[in-house]
Amino acid sequence: MDWEAFFTVHKDLPREGPGSEEDVAWALELAALPEGAMICDAGAGAGGDVAALARVGRVLAVDLQAGFVAQMQARFADLPHVTVRKDDMGRIADFPEAPFDMIWCAGALYFLGLKPGLDVMRGALKPGGVLAFSEPCYFTETPGAEARAFWEDYPTRDRAGIAAAVAAAGFEILGTRDVSDVGWEAYYRPMEARIEALRPGADARLAEMLDLCEQEARDWRAVKSETGYHLVVARRLS
Ligand SMILES: C[S@@+](CC[C@H](N)C(=O)[O-])C[C@H]1O[C@@H](n2cnc3c(N)ncnc32)[C@H](O)[C@@H]1O
């Protein structure tokens, strides 16, 4: 990955994956967190969901990419109950703030893999704590080649497959739904506006990244009836 070109496209975008404030509100209602709850936004990217989470509790936002962490630090400098740190969510159970009342992990758990990711997150939650995550999902039993290619080699499941993995990992599912087209466009539209602005004068390296990012949005629009993100809110049992 050409990170320099990637960050030229992605710098200061409102979010780094599909989703909406409405998704966060829906998950928080299901979670019914205690007052003063401690929430971790794991793989927070540019922090697109942090402000909505911070309405109900203290938030630790972590990401592996220094560029996103710097962006979040500037973005949330005025929110004293938001802490931003460059850290690896794979070691979330060892964070000094753990265990958490809630972990929000939008479009990021799959970097760990669904099953290992669920185990890692479970270990960082209080008993009865809530995990909310969005996961690549096939909406049909027979996804076509383009839908399968969209997630490259990731072992994408259907909704029932995700639910089975969540239950097997020791969670009770509180609610599920698919991330809406509005949520996907909230990611892609600002990115496409940035691409358009960067096109004139882009050198070969940047032009390649612009093509890649533009193609991803086109690919999603072509396969969106067959695949997307499935959002799950689940409570840790015992
Ligand atoms: C698709 S983006 C989603 C970002 C954000 N949650 C959103 O919805 O806008 C996934 C993010 O996970 C981060 N990430 C991947 N693996 C990680 C890890 N092990 N620890 C922390 N962050 C990680 C990436 O750097 C990236 O910012």
mmCIF file of C-alpha atoms in Angstrom, residues 16-199:
data_model
loop_
_atom_site.group_PDB
_atom_site.id
_atom_site.type_symbol
_atom_site.label_atom_id
_atom_site.label_comp_id
_atom_site.label_asym_id
_atom_site.label_seq_id
_atom_site.Cartn_x
_atom_site.Cartn_y
_atom_site.Cartn_z
ATOM 1 C CA GLU A 16 -13.088 5.866 6.997
ATOM 2 C CA GLY A 17 -15.747 3.231 6.519
ATOM 3 C CA PRO A 18 -19.480 2.947 5.891
ATOM 4 C CA GLY A 19 -21.851 3.866 8.705
ATOM 5 C CA SER A 20 -23.972 6.648 10.128
ATOM 6 C CA GLU A 21 -24.769 8.472 13.330
ATOM 7 C CA GLU A 22 -28.122 6.704 13.204
ATOM 8 C CA ASP A 23 -26.337 3.311 13.418
ATOM 9 C CA VAL A 24 -24.557 4.462 16.567
ATOM 10 C CA ALA A 25 -27.811 5.759 18.102
ATOM 11 C CA TRP A 26 -29.532 2.444 17.345
ATOM 12 C CA ALA A 27 -26.702 0.435 18.931
ATOM 13 C CA LEU A 28 -26.542 2.681 21.999
ATOM 14 C CA GLU A 29 -30.260 2.278 22.593
ATOM 15 C CA LEU A 30 -29.892 -1.507 22.540
ATOM 16 C CA ALA A 31 -26.817 -1.352 24.778
ATOM 17 C CA ALA A 32 -28.585 0.677 27.503
ATOM 18 C CA LEU A 33 -25.252 1.576 29.089
ATOM 19 C CA PRO A 34 -24.837 2.642 32.711
ATOM 20 C CA GLU A 35 -24.119 6.295 33.454
ATOM 21 C CA GLY A 36 -20.443 7.208 32.998
ATOM 22 C CA ALA A 37 -19.880 4.143 30.820
ATOM 23 C CA MET A 38 -16.384 3.507 29.409
ATOM 24 C CA ILE A 39 -16.511 2.892 25.658
ATOM 25 C CA CYS A 40 -13.702 1.918 23.307
ATOM 26 C CA ASP A 41 -13.964 2.811 19.608
ATOM 27 C CA ALA A 42 -11.588 0.141 18.286
ATOM 28 C CA GLY A 43 -10.209 0.863 14.793
ATOM 29 C CA ALA A 44 -11.768 4.328 14.958
ATOM 30 C CA GLY A 45 -10.156 5.607 11.730
ATOM 31 C CA ALA A 46 -10.827 9.326 11.404
ATOM 32 C CA GLY A 47 -13.234 9.158 14.369
ATOM 33 C CA GLY A 48 -16.480 9.351 12.390
ATOM 34 C CA ASP A 49 -18.442 7.726 15.231
ATOM 35 C CA VAL A 50 -16.622 9.182 18.244
ATOM 36 C CA ALA A 51 -18.785 12.263 18.825
ATOM 37 C CA ALA A 52 -21.981 10.177 18.776
ATOM 38 C CA LEU A 53 -20.478 7.679 21.246
ATOM 39 C CA ALA A 54 -19.211 10.491 23.474
ATOM 40 C CA ARG A 55 -22.795 11.671 24.040
ATOM 41 C CA VAL A 56 -23.350 8.764 26.427
ATOM 42 C CA GLY A 57 -19.989 8.081 28.048
ATOM 43 C CA ARG A 58 -16.216 8.384 28.142
ATOM 44 C CA VAL A 59 -14.569 7.254 24.924
ATOM 45 C CA LEU A 60 -11.153 5.831 24.167
ATOM 46 C CA ALA A 61 -10.575 5.935 20.392
ATOM 47 C CA VAL A 62 -7.687 3.847 19.072
ATOM 48 C CA ASP A 63 -6.299 3.230 15.624
ATOM 49 C CA LEU A 64 -3.085 1.719 14.274
ATOM 50 C CA GLN A 65 -2.504 4.478 11.723
ATOM 51 C CA ALA A 66 -0.649 7.515 13.080
ATOM 52 C CA GLY A 67 -2.245 9.746 10.421
ATOM 53 C CA PHE A 68 -5.780 8.961 11.637
ATOM 54 C CA VAL A 69 -4.733 9.276 15.278
ATOM 55 C CA ALA A 70 -3.340 12.788 14.652
ATOM 56 C CA GLN A 71 -6.541 13.697 12.825
ATOM 57 C CA MET A 72 -8.682 12.502 15.753
ATOM 58 C CA GLN A 73 -6.499 14.264 18.313
ATOM 59 C CA ALA A 74 -7.165 17.573 16.541
ATOM 60 C CA ARG A 75 -10.832 16.771 15.933
ATOM 61 C CA PHE A 76 -11.658 15.930 19.561
ATOM 62 C CA ALA A 77 -9.292 18.298 21.379
ATOM 63 C CA ASP A 78 -12.326 20.091 22.851
ATOM 64 C CA LEU A 79 -13.938 16.934 24.252
ATOM 65 C CA PRO A 80 -12.267 16.233 27.619
ATOM 66 C CA HIS A 81 -13.946 12.833 28.034
ATOM 67 C CA VAL A 82 -12.497 11.575 24.723
ATOM 68 C CA THR A 83 -9.003 10.047 24.716
ATOM 69 C CA VAL A 84 -7.268 9.240 21.451
ATOM 70 C CA ARG A 85 -4.327 6.886 21.188
ATOM 71 C CA LYS A 86 -2.318 5.017 18.566
ATOM 72 C CA ASP A 87 -2.680 1.442 19.693
ATOM 73 C CA ASP A 88 -3.359 -2.088 18.480
ATOM 74 C CA MET A 89 -6.893 -3.289 19.204
ATOM 75 C CA GLY A 90 -5.458 -6.817 19.203
ATOM 76 C CA ARG A 91 -4.182 -6.034 22.701
ATOM 77 C CA ILE A 92 -7.340 -4.239 23.869
ATOM 78 C CA ALA A 93 -7.708 -6.483 26.946
ATOM 79 C CA ASP A 94 -4.392 -5.073 28.209
ATOM 80 C CA PHE A 95 -5.353 -1.427 27.758
ATOM 81 C CA PRO A 96 -5.285 0.397 31.135
ATOM 82 C CA GLU A 97 -8.916 1.487 30.531
ATOM 83 C CA ALA A 98 -10.156 -2.140 30.159
ATOM 84 C CA PRO A 99 -12.530 -3.783 30.883
ATOM 85 C CA PHE A 100 -15.029 -1.716 28.901
ATOM 86 C CA ASP A 101 -18.788 -1.312 29.183
ATOM 87 C CA MET A 102 -18.957 -1.184 25.396
ATOM 88 C CA ILE A 103 -16.691 -1.726 22.420
ATOM 89 C CA TRP A 104 -17.685 -0.127 19.123
ATOM 90 C CA CYS A 105 -15.794 -1.627 16.195
ATOM 91 C CA ALA A 106 -17.115 -0.348 12.872
ATOM 92 C CA GLY A 107 -15.640 -2.006 9.805
ATOM 93 C CA ALA A 108 -12.530 -3.032 11.713
ATOM 94 C CA LEU A 109 -13.078 -6.364 13.521
ATOM 95 C CA TYR A 110 -12.377 -8.240 10.311
ATOM 96 C CA PHE A 111 -8.778 -7.032 10.390
ATOM 97 C CA LEU A 112 -8.395 -9.525 13.262
ATOM 98 C CA GLY A 113 -10.687 -12.094 11.622
ATOM 99 C CA LEU A 114 -14.226 -12.633 12.938
ATOM 100 C CA LYS A 115 -13.603 -15.507 15.373
ATOM 101 C CA PRO A 116 -10.264 -14.274 16.800
ATOM 102 C CA GLY A 117 -11.680 -10.749 16.880
ATOM 103 C CA LEU A 118 -14.730 -11.823 18.889
ATOM 104 C CA ASP A 119 -12.507 -13.613 21.416
ATOM 105 C CA VAL A 120 -10.225 -10.593 21.759
ATOM 106 C CA MET A 121 -13.153 -8.202 22.271
ATOM 107 C CA ARG A 122 -14.916 -10.526 24.708
ATOM 108 C CA GLY A 123 -11.788 -10.572 26.860
ATOM 109 C CA ALA A 124 -11.819 -6.764 27.057
ATOM 110 C CA LEU A 125 -15.484 -6.377 28.070
ATOM 111 C CA LYS A 126 -16.993 -6.397 31.540
ATOM 112 C CA PRO A 127 -19.396 -9.300 32.078
ATOM 113 C CA GLY A 128 -22.636 -7.986 30.561
ATOM 114 C CA GLY A 129 -20.650 -5.498 28.465
ATOM 115 C CA VAL A 130 -21.708 -4.869 24.878
ATOM 116 C CA LEU A 131 -19.859 -5.318 21.591
ATOM 117 C CA ALA A 132 -21.166 -3.565 18.468
ATOM 118 C CA PHE A 133 -19.408 -4.283 15.187
ATOM 119 C CA SER A 134 -20.005 -4.223 11.460
ATOM 120 C CA GLU A 135 -18.821 -7.190 9.472
ATOM 121 C CA PRO A 136 -18.556 -8.031 5.756
ATOM 122 C CA CYS A 137 -21.645 -10.079 4.865
ATOM 123 C CA TYR A 138 -23.261 -11.767 1.883
ATOM 124 C CA PHE A 139 -26.964 -10.981 1.597
ATOM 125 C CA THR A 140 -27.572 -13.953 -0.679
ATOM 126 C CA GLU A 141 -26.704 -17.646 -0.563
ATOM 127 C CA THR A 142 -25.219 -17.372 -4.042
ATOM 128 C CA PRO A 143 -22.993 -14.277 -4.206
ATOM 129 C CA GLY A 144 -21.606 -13.714 -7.691
ATOM 130 C CA ALA A 145 -17.925 -13.482 -8.574
ATOM 131 C CA GLU A 146 -17.941 -9.670 -8.322
ATOM 132 C CA ALA A 147 -19.456 -9.723 -4.829
ATOM 133 C CA ARG A 148 -16.882 -12.313 -3.721
ATOM 134 C CA ALA A 149 -14.062 -10.291 -5.274
ATOM 135 C CA PHE A 150 -15.188 -7.180 -3.392
ATOM 136 C CA TRP A 151 -13.886 -8.643 -0.107
ATOM 137 C CA GLU A 152 -10.831 -10.129 -1.793
ATOM 138 C CA ASP A 153 -9.830 -13.225 0.168
ATOM 139 C CA TYR A 154 -11.729 -12.478 3.386
ATOM 140 C CA PRO A 155 -13.891 -15.480 4.447
ATOM 141 C CA THR A 156 -17.150 -13.503 4.284
ATOM 142 C CA ARG A 157 -20.231 -15.117 5.858
ATOM 143 C CA ASP A 158 -23.950 -14.614 5.477
ATOM 144 C CA ARG A 159 -26.094 -13.159 8.298
ATOM 145 C CA ALA A 160 -26.731 -16.575 9.865
ATOM 146 C CA GLY A 161 -23.022 -17.422 9.745
ATOM 147 C CA ILE A 162 -22.137 -14.219 11.566
ATOM 148 C CA ALA A 163 -24.849 -14.829 14.186
ATOM 149 C CA ALA A 164 -23.556 -18.369 14.766
ATOM 150 C CA ALA A 165 -19.981 -17.125 15.278
ATOM 151 C CA VAL A 166 -21.168 -14.454 17.728
ATOM 152 C CA ALA A 167 -23.190 -16.954 19.764
ATOM 153 C CA ALA A 168 -20.335 -19.490 19.756
ATOM 154 C CA ALA A 169 -17.996 -16.832 21.146
ATOM 155 C CA GLY A 170 -20.182 -16.384 24.247
ATOM 156 C CA PHE A 171 -22.439 -13.458 23.338
ATOM 157 C CA GLU A 172 -26.202 -12.924 23.344
ATOM 158 C CA ILE A 173 -27.295 -10.974 20.270
ATOM 159 C CA LEU A 174 -29.331 -7.870 21.161
ATOM 160 C CA GLY A 175 -29.983 -6.739 17.588
ATOM 161 C CA THR A 176 -28.745 -6.850 14.017
ATOM 162 C CA ARG A 177 -29.241 -4.879 10.839
ATOM 163 C CA ASP A 178 -27.437 -4.145 7.590
ATOM 164 C CA VAL A 179 -25.543 -0.881 7.159
ATOM 165 C CA SER A 180 -27.736 1.185 4.832
ATOM 166 C CA ASP A 181 -26.794 2.599 1.436
ATOM 167 C CA VAL A 182 -26.884 6.008 3.129
ATOM 168 C CA GLY A 183 -24.096 4.797 5.425
ATOM 169 C CA TRP A 184 -22.002 3.593 2.489
ATOM 170 C CA GLU A 185 -22.510 6.811 0.553
ATOM 171 C CA ALA A 186 -21.517 8.787 3.662
ATOM 172 C CA TYR A 187 -18.112 7.163 3.214
ATOM 173 C CA TYR A 188 -17.771 7.172 -0.556
ATOM 174 C CA ARG A 189 -19.273 10.562 -1.531
ATOM 175 C CA PRO A 190 -16.760 12.731 0.394
ATOM 176 C CA MET A 191 -13.967 10.483 -0.881
ATOM 177 C CA GLU A 192 -15.150 10.928 -4.471
ATOM 178 C CA ALA A 193 -15.297 14.719 -4.034
ATOM 179 C CA ARG A 194 -11.699 14.613 -2.789
ATOM 180 C CA ILE A 195 -10.664 12.480 -5.792
ATOM 181 C CA GLU A 196 -12.214 14.970 -8.195
ATOM 182 C CA ALA A 197 -10.362 17.834 -6.516
ATOM 183 C CA LEU A 198 -7.033 15.967 -6.617
ATOM 184 C CA ARG A 199 -7.218 14.750 -10.245
#
